[in-house]
Each structure stands twice: as structure tokens, then as C-alpha cells.
Amino acid sequence: MAQTGELKTFQTIESGAKLPAIAPTTSPTRPKKGLSVFDFIIRLCALVTSVAAAASMATTEQDLPFFSQFLQFQAGYDDFTTFSFFVVANAIICGYLVLSLPISIIAIIRPHADGIRVLLLILDTVMLTFTTAAASASADTVYLANYGNPSTNWTEICSQYDEFCQGVTGATVACFISVVLFMALITMSAIALRQR
């Protein structure tokens, strides 16, 4: 197969002389390889944001300054089931991203291996759903912690547990960044599969 810019010779019918000509050919390997490298970089970014979200949520804890020997007021992520789900979900997502990095490297080395891209597309879609569920559940609880619910007489707690609320809000934002990165991964996989 001819490379881009390779000289070819053509023989003319009348004179029998060979004339050099440049035959333009395209190589579909470069765009796929570029997408694979970008896929790997986005996977690394998603791993960083997922680790940051899980670590931030798991280490967020605050004690109120006024406590007695018998009574202590403390807020931690494990006091809320949605935050516990958030930590477990992000830990699973981190594990998946670590395991998907070698597969992404294989996609860089073999840009025409469409089976690998289909596998990553399916698994990324599952993880996007999982990440969205964790981020949405956490966002709901963060909203209630910040504003409460007057119709059910739930008061907001962030005026007292401000450090706790800042930590869980930051973790939720990091998880939503992971959602956006997973959407980018799925879009790039679909584009790469379309370029056959």
C-alpha cells in the first residue's frame, strides 16, 4: 500500500516513457491513534477526579466545638447513606479506571482493534450511569444540608457544620467533573468506531 507522498511511476501509452507522479493517499491510522492518546489522557483525568471525590468525601468529618463528656456532636460521611454510597461508587469507578488504562494503551498500540473500543464504550457507559447516580444522590443530600426542607421541618445543618458541608460539596463537584469526562470518553469512542 502506498504511503502519503510516495512517488509512483506511470507509463504513458504513446511514448513508453515513465513519468513520476505523486499519488495522494490518506492514512486513517493517525486520527484513530490521536483519539486513543486523548482517550488515555481523559481516563487519567477521570481517575484523578474520582480519587479526589472519594478521598474528599471519606475524610470529611467535623466535630462541633461545644461538647460535653457525655454528649458530642459530630458529622461524618458515614452518617448519611447517600454519602456512603457515593464513596463506594467512586471507589468502584476508580478501580474500573485503573483496569481500563492498560486496555486504553492497547488501543493506542493497535488503533484498528475495534473490539477493544466497543468493550470500552460499553463499560464506560455503565460507569457513566454509576457516576451520575452517585453524583446526583450526593447533590440531593448536599442541597438538603445547605437549605433544609421547610415543608417537612428539616433544618439546614451547614450553618453549624460548615467545614463538613464544604468538603462534601467539593467531592460532589469533583464527581460531576467525572461525569463530564465519561461523556467525553463515550463520545470519542463513538467517533473512533465511526472512522473505519
PDB file of C-alpha atoms in Angstrom:
ATOM      1  CA  MET A   1       0.000   0.000   0.000  1.00  0.00           C
ATOM      2  CA  ALA A   2       1.353   3.450  -0.845  1.00  0.00           C
ATOM      3  CA  GLN A   3       2.334   5.935   1.843  1.00  0.00           C
ATOM      4  CA  THR A   4       1.321   9.586   1.691  1.00  0.00           C
ATOM      5  CA  GLY A   5       3.527  11.448  -0.779  1.00  0.00           C
ATOM      6  CA  GLU A   6       5.160   8.282  -2.164  1.00  0.00           C
ATOM      7  CA  LEU A   7       6.404   8.614  -5.715  1.00  0.00           C
ATOM      8  CA  LYS A   8       4.799   6.317  -8.232  1.00  0.00           C
ATOM      9  CA  THR A   9       5.674   5.913 -11.862  1.00  0.00           C
ATOM     10  CA  PHE A  10       3.157   5.800 -14.648  1.00  0.00           C
ATOM     11  CA  GLN A  11       3.939   4.704 -18.198  1.00  0.00           C
ATOM     12  CA  THR A  12       2.379   6.749 -20.934  1.00  0.00           C
ATOM     13  CA  ILE A  13       0.837   4.840 -23.824  1.00  0.00           C
ATOM     14  CA  GLU A  14       2.250   6.993 -26.650  1.00  0.00           C
ATOM     15  CA  SER A  15       5.911   7.407 -25.764  1.00  0.00           C
ATOM     16  CA  GLY A  16       6.513   4.489 -23.435  1.00  0.00           C
ATOM     17  CA  ALA A  17       8.392   6.819 -21.029  1.00  0.00           C
ATOM     18  CA  LYS A  18       7.811   6.586 -17.317  1.00  0.00           C
ATOM     19  CA  LEU A  19       6.613   9.766 -15.631  1.00  0.00           C
ATOM     20  CA  PRO A  20       6.846  10.294 -11.861  1.00  0.00           C
ATOM     21  CA  ALA A  21       3.631  11.274 -10.126  1.00  0.00           C
ATOM     22  CA  ILE A  22       2.668  11.895  -6.545  1.00  0.00           C
ATOM     23  CA  ALA A  23      -0.354   9.867  -5.538  1.00  0.00           C
ATOM     24  CA  PRO A  24      -2.158  11.333  -2.548  1.00  0.00           C
ATOM     25  CA  THR A  25      -3.258   8.656  -0.138  1.00  0.00           C
ATOM     26  CA  THR A  26      -4.760   9.045   3.291  1.00  0.00           C
ATOM     27  CA  SER A  27      -3.882   7.143   6.400  1.00  0.00           C
ATOM     28  CA  PRO A  28      -6.806   6.542   8.802  1.00  0.00           C
ATOM     29  CA  THR A  29      -4.376   5.326  11.471  1.00  0.00           C
ATOM     30  CA  ARG A  30      -3.305   8.795  12.615  1.00  0.00           C
ATOM     31  CA  PRO A  31      -6.747  10.128  13.638  1.00  0.00           C
ATOM     32  CA  LYS A  32      -7.566   6.900  15.487  1.00  0.00           C
ATOM     33  CA  LYS A  33      -4.197   6.914  17.219  1.00  0.00           C
ATOM     34  CA  GLY A  34      -4.678  10.557  18.192  1.00  0.00           C
ATOM     35  CA  LEU A  35      -8.102   9.763  19.623  1.00  0.00           C
ATOM     36  CA  SER A  36      -6.608   6.828  21.531  1.00  0.00           C
ATOM     37  CA  VAL A  37      -3.946   9.035  23.106  1.00  0.00           C
ATOM     38  CA  PHE A  38      -6.575  11.631  24.020  1.00  0.00           C
ATOM     39  CA  ASP A  39      -8.754   8.807  25.427  1.00  0.00           C
ATOM     40  CA  PHE A  40      -5.866   7.726  27.669  1.00  0.00           C
ATOM     41  CA  ILE A  41      -5.318  11.294  28.929  1.00  0.00           C
ATOM     42  CA  ILE A  42      -9.018  11.771  29.698  1.00  0.00           C
ATOM     43  CA  ARG A  43      -9.053   8.423  31.536  1.00  0.00           C
ATOM     44  CA  LEU A  44      -6.185   9.654  33.703  1.00  0.00           C
ATOM     45  CA  CYS A  45      -8.079  12.891  34.411  1.00  0.00           C
ATOM     46  CA  ALA A  46     -11.239  10.942  35.281  1.00  0.00           C
ATOM     47  CA  LEU A  47      -9.190   8.735  37.610  1.00  0.00           C
ATOM     48  CA  VAL A  48      -7.780  11.800  39.377  1.00  0.00           C
ATOM     49  CA  THR A  49     -11.220  13.384  39.830  1.00  0.00           C
ATOM     50  CA  SER A  50     -12.770  10.120  41.040  1.00  0.00           C
ATOM     51  CA  VAL A  51      -9.974   9.545  43.556  1.00  0.00           C
ATOM     52  CA  ALA A  52     -10.301  13.164  44.712  1.00  0.00           C
ATOM     53  CA  ALA A  53     -14.074  12.804  45.105  1.00  0.00           C
ATOM     54  CA  ALA A  54     -13.840   9.539  47.056  1.00  0.00           C
ATOM     55  CA  ALA A  55     -10.967  10.717  49.262  1.00  0.00           C
ATOM     56  CA  SER A  56     -12.551  14.089  49.945  1.00  0.00           C
ATOM     57  CA  MET A  57     -15.868  12.542  50.927  1.00  0.00           C
ATOM     58  CA  ALA A  58     -14.334   9.745  53.007  1.00  0.00           C
ATOM     59  CA  THR A  59     -12.159  12.118  55.026  1.00  0.00           C
ATOM     60  CA  THR A  60     -14.787  14.798  55.588  1.00  0.00           C
ATOM     61  CA  GLU A  61     -15.709  14.953  59.234  1.00  0.00           C
ATOM     62  CA  GLN A  62     -16.403  17.740  61.700  1.00  0.00           C
ATOM     63  CA  ASP A  63     -16.910  17.912  65.447  1.00  0.00           C
ATOM     64  CA  LEU A  64     -18.826  20.805  66.915  1.00  0.00           C
ATOM     65  CA  PRO A  65     -16.733  22.837  69.368  1.00  0.00           C
ATOM     66  CA  PHE A  66     -19.282  22.612  72.157  1.00  0.00           C
ATOM     67  CA  PHE A  67     -19.493  19.114  73.547  1.00  0.00           C
ATOM     68  CA  SER A  68     -19.594  17.631  76.985  1.00  0.00           C
ATOM     69  CA  GLN A  69     -18.220  14.443  78.426  1.00  0.00           C
ATOM     70  CA  PHE A  70     -21.450  12.589  77.650  1.00  0.00           C
ATOM     71  CA  LEU A  71     -22.668  14.342  74.521  1.00  0.00           C
ATOM     72  CA  GLN A  72     -20.676  15.011  71.385  1.00  0.00           C
ATOM     73  CA  PHE A  73     -21.940  16.390  68.082  1.00  0.00           C
ATOM     74  CA  GLN A  74     -20.150  15.050  65.047  1.00  0.00           C
ATOM     75  CA  ALA A  75     -20.919  14.924  61.327  1.00  0.00           C
ATOM     76  CA  GLY A  76     -19.256  12.407  59.034  1.00  0.00           C
ATOM     77  CA  TYR A  77     -19.925  10.939  55.631  1.00  0.00           C
ATOM     78  CA  ASP A  78     -20.980   7.620  57.171  1.00  0.00           C
ATOM     79  CA  ASP A  79     -23.880   9.354  58.940  1.00  0.00           C
ATOM     80  CA  PHE A  80     -25.619   9.663  55.562  1.00  0.00           C
ATOM     81  CA  THR A  81     -26.345   6.592  53.439  1.00  0.00           C
ATOM     82  CA  THR A  82     -26.130   8.596  50.220  1.00  0.00           C
ATOM     83  CA  PHE A  83     -22.605   9.706  51.098  1.00  0.00           C
ATOM     84  CA  SER A  84     -21.647   6.118  51.941  1.00  0.00           C
ATOM     85  CA  PHE A  85     -22.979   5.048  48.528  1.00  0.00           C
ATOM     86  CA  PHE A  86     -21.012   7.910  46.987  1.00  0.00           C
ATOM     87  CA  VAL A  87     -17.717   6.702  48.487  1.00  0.00           C
ATOM     88  CA  VAL A  88     -18.308   3.066  47.477  1.00  0.00           C
ATOM     89  CA  ALA A  89     -19.411   4.043  43.952  1.00  0.00           C
ATOM     90  CA  ASN A  90     -16.377   6.265  43.416  1.00  0.00           C
ATOM     91  CA  ALA A  91     -14.073   3.541  44.732  1.00  0.00           C
ATOM     92  CA  ILE A  92     -15.555   1.112  42.178  1.00  0.00           C
ATOM     93  CA  ILE A  93     -15.194   3.733  39.437  1.00  0.00           C
ATOM     94  CA  CYS A  94     -11.545   4.281  40.416  1.00  0.00           C
ATOM     95  CA  GLY A  95     -10.932   0.532  40.223  1.00  0.00           C
ATOM     96  CA  TYR A  96     -12.506   0.387  36.780  1.00  0.00           C
ATOM     97  CA  LEU A  97     -10.448   3.319  35.525  1.00  0.00           C
ATOM     98  CA  VAL A  98      -7.217   1.735  36.779  1.00  0.00           C
ATOM     99  CA  LEU A  99      -8.118  -1.510  34.997  1.00  0.00           C
ATOM    100  CA  SER A 100      -9.128   0.315  31.808  1.00  0.00           C
ATOM    101  CA  LEU A 101      -5.810   2.165  31.454  1.00  0.00           C
ATOM    102  CA  PRO A 102      -3.924  -0.886  30.069  1.00  0.00           C
ATOM    103  CA  ILE A 103      -6.793  -1.532  27.652  1.00  0.00           C
ATOM    104  CA  SER A 104      -6.540   2.081  26.536  1.00  0.00           C
ATOM    105  CA  ILE A 105      -2.799   1.614  25.962  1.00  0.00           C
ATOM    106  CA  ILE A 106      -3.576  -1.402  23.760  1.00  0.00           C
ATOM    107  CA  ALA A 107      -5.948   0.829  21.771  1.00  0.00           C
ATOM    108  CA  ILE A 108      -3.039   3.247  21.222  1.00  0.00           C
ATOM    109  CA  ILE A 109      -0.735   0.471  20.028  1.00  0.00           C
ATOM    110  CA  ARG A 110      -3.399  -1.179  17.836  1.00  0.00           C
ATOM    111  CA  PRO A 111      -5.607   1.640  16.563  1.00  0.00           C
ATOM    112  CA  HIS A 112      -7.637  -0.660  14.294  1.00  0.00           C
ATOM    113  CA  ALA A 113      -8.721  -3.015  17.108  1.00  0.00           C
ATOM    114  CA  ASP A 114     -12.407  -2.140  17.135  1.00  0.00           C
ATOM    115  CA  GLY A 115     -13.314  -4.886  19.629  1.00  0.00           C
ATOM    116  CA  ILE A 116     -11.367  -3.093  22.353  1.00  0.00           C
ATOM    117  CA  ARG A 117     -13.137   0.170  21.581  1.00  0.00           C
ATOM    118  CA  VAL A 118     -16.556  -1.490  21.712  1.00  0.00           C
ATOM    119  CA  LEU A 119     -15.690  -3.040  25.090  1.00  0.00           C
ATOM    120  CA  LEU A 120     -14.535   0.324  26.452  1.00  0.00           C
ATOM    121  CA  LEU A 121     -17.631   2.032  25.046  1.00  0.00           C
ATOM    122  CA  ILE A 122     -19.970  -0.402  26.805  1.00  0.00           C
ATOM    123  CA  LEU A 123     -18.101  -0.317  30.119  1.00  0.00           C
ATOM    124  CA  ASP A 124     -17.734   3.479  30.009  1.00  0.00           C
ATOM    125  CA  THR A 125     -21.491   3.778  29.524  1.00  0.00           C
ATOM    126  CA  VAL A 126     -22.122   1.590  32.577  1.00  0.00           C
ATOM    127  CA  MET A 127     -19.657   3.638  34.628  1.00  0.00           C
ATOM    128  CA  LEU A 128     -21.229   6.889  33.411  1.00  0.00           C
ATOM    129  CA  THR A 129     -24.558   5.687  34.769  1.00  0.00           C
ATOM    130  CA  PHE A 130     -22.947   4.706  38.060  1.00  0.00           C
ATOM    131  CA  THR A 131     -21.097   8.027  38.359  1.00  0.00           C
ATOM    132  CA  THR A 132     -24.226  10.016  37.562  1.00  0.00           C
ATOM    133  CA  ALA A 133     -26.206   8.125  40.207  1.00  0.00           C
ATOM    134  CA  ALA A 134     -23.558   8.776  42.860  1.00  0.00           C
ATOM    135  CA  ALA A 135     -23.200  12.456  41.977  1.00  0.00           C
ATOM    136  CA  SER A 136     -26.965  13.025  41.857  1.00  0.00           C
ATOM    137  CA  ALA A 137     -27.624  11.304  45.181  1.00  0.00           C
ATOM    138  CA  SER A 138     -24.859  13.302  46.803  1.00  0.00           C
ATOM    139  CA  ALA A 139     -26.085  16.567  45.263  1.00  0.00           C
ATOM    140  CA  ASP A 140     -29.556  15.974  46.707  1.00  0.00           C
ATOM    141  CA  THR A 141     -28.200  15.442  50.206  1.00  0.00           C
ATOM    142  CA  VAL A 142     -25.851  18.437  49.894  1.00  0.00           C
ATOM    143  CA  TYR A 143     -28.822  20.580  48.882  1.00  0.00           C
ATOM    144  CA  LEU A 144     -30.807  19.428  51.923  1.00  0.00           C
ATOM    145  CA  ALA A 145     -27.812  20.051  54.183  1.00  0.00           C
ATOM    146  CA  ASN A 146     -27.446  23.592  52.828  1.00  0.00           C
ATOM    147  CA  TYR A 147     -31.095  24.649  52.600  1.00  0.00           C
ATOM    148  CA  GLY A 148     -33.159  22.113  54.534  1.00  0.00           C
ATOM    149  CA  ASN A 149     -36.791  21.404  53.697  1.00  0.00           C
ATOM    150  CA  PRO A 150     -39.259  23.722  55.449  1.00  0.00           C
ATOM    151  CA  SER A 151     -42.343  21.699  54.476  1.00  0.00           C
ATOM    152  CA  THR A 152     -41.036  18.673  56.402  1.00  0.00           C
ATOM    153  CA  ASN A 153     -39.375  20.724  59.179  1.00  0.00           C
ATOM    154  CA  TRP A 154     -35.865  19.601  58.208  1.00  0.00           C
ATOM    155  CA  THR A 155     -33.475  22.334  59.154  1.00  0.00           C
ATOM    156  CA  GLU A 156     -30.262  23.040  57.332  1.00  0.00           C
ATOM    157  CA  ILE A 157     -27.094  21.914  59.095  1.00  0.00           C
ATOM    158  CA  CYS A 158     -24.433  23.772  57.130  1.00  0.00           C
ATOM    159  CA  SER A 159     -24.595  26.849  59.337  1.00  0.00           C
ATOM    160  CA  GLN A 160     -23.194  24.679  62.147  1.00  0.00           C
ATOM    161  CA  TYR A 161     -21.153  22.132  60.155  1.00  0.00           C
ATOM    162  CA  ASP A 162     -19.609  24.488  57.606  1.00  0.00           C
ATOM    163  CA  GLU A 163     -16.340  22.547  57.088  1.00  0.00           C
ATOM    164  CA  PHE A 164     -18.270  19.321  56.606  1.00  0.00           C
ATOM    165  CA  CYS A 165     -20.555  20.927  54.032  1.00  0.00           C
ATOM    166  CA  GLN A 166     -17.623  22.437  52.132  1.00  0.00           C
ATOM    167  CA  GLY A 167     -15.944  19.024  51.964  1.00  0.00           C
ATOM    168  CA  VAL A 168     -18.989  17.156  50.685  1.00  0.00           C
ATOM    169  CA  THR A 169     -19.790  19.935  48.208  1.00  0.00           C
ATOM    170  CA  GLY A 170     -16.258  19.755  46.797  1.00  0.00           C
ATOM    171  CA  ALA A 171     -16.488  15.973  46.500  1.00  0.00           C
ATOM    172  CA  THR A 172     -19.805  16.277  44.669  1.00  0.00           C
ATOM    173  CA  VAL A 173     -18.382  18.828  42.224  1.00  0.00           C
ATOM    174  CA  ALA A 174     -15.400  16.520  41.535  1.00  0.00           C
ATOM    175  CA  CYS A 175     -17.816  13.668  40.824  1.00  0.00           C
ATOM    176  CA  PHE A 176     -19.769  15.809  38.355  1.00  0.00           C
ATOM    177  CA  ILE A 177     -16.477  16.588  36.596  1.00  0.00           C
ATOM    178  CA  SER A 178     -16.008  12.809  36.306  1.00  0.00           C
ATOM    179  CA  VAL A 179     -19.464  12.593  34.714  1.00  0.00           C
ATOM    180  CA  VAL A 180     -18.431  15.126  32.056  1.00  0.00           C
ATOM    181  CA  LEU A 181     -15.163  13.248  31.430  1.00  0.00           C
ATOM    182  CA  PHE A 182     -17.025   9.951  30.989  1.00  0.00           C
ATOM    183  CA  MET A 183     -19.335  11.649  28.478  1.00  0.00           C
ATOM    184  CA  ALA A 184     -16.246  12.797  26.566  1.00  0.00           C
ATOM    185  CA  LEU A 185     -14.831   9.241  26.643  1.00  0.00           C
ATOM    186  CA  ILE A 186     -18.049   7.790  25.244  1.00  0.00           C
ATOM    187  CA  THR A 187     -18.214  10.435  22.516  1.00  0.00           C
ATOM    188  CA  MET A 188     -14.605   9.806  21.491  1.00  0.00           C
ATOM    189  CA  SER A 189     -15.123   6.044  21.403  1.00  0.00           C
ATOM    190  CA  ALA A 190     -18.152   6.506  19.158  1.00  0.00           C
ATOM    191  CA  ILE A 191     -16.174   8.805  16.841  1.00  0.00           C
ATOM    192  CA  ALA A 192     -13.281   6.337  16.676  1.00  0.00           C
ATOM    193  CA  LEU A 193     -15.644   3.471  15.832  1.00  0.00           C
ATOM    194  CA  ARG A 194     -17.285   5.585  13.140  1.00  0.00           C
ATOM    195  CA  GLN A 195     -13.912   6.200  11.424  1.00  0.00           C
ATOM    196  CA  ARG A 196     -13.481   2.754   9.903  1.00  0.00           C
TER     197      ARG A 196
END
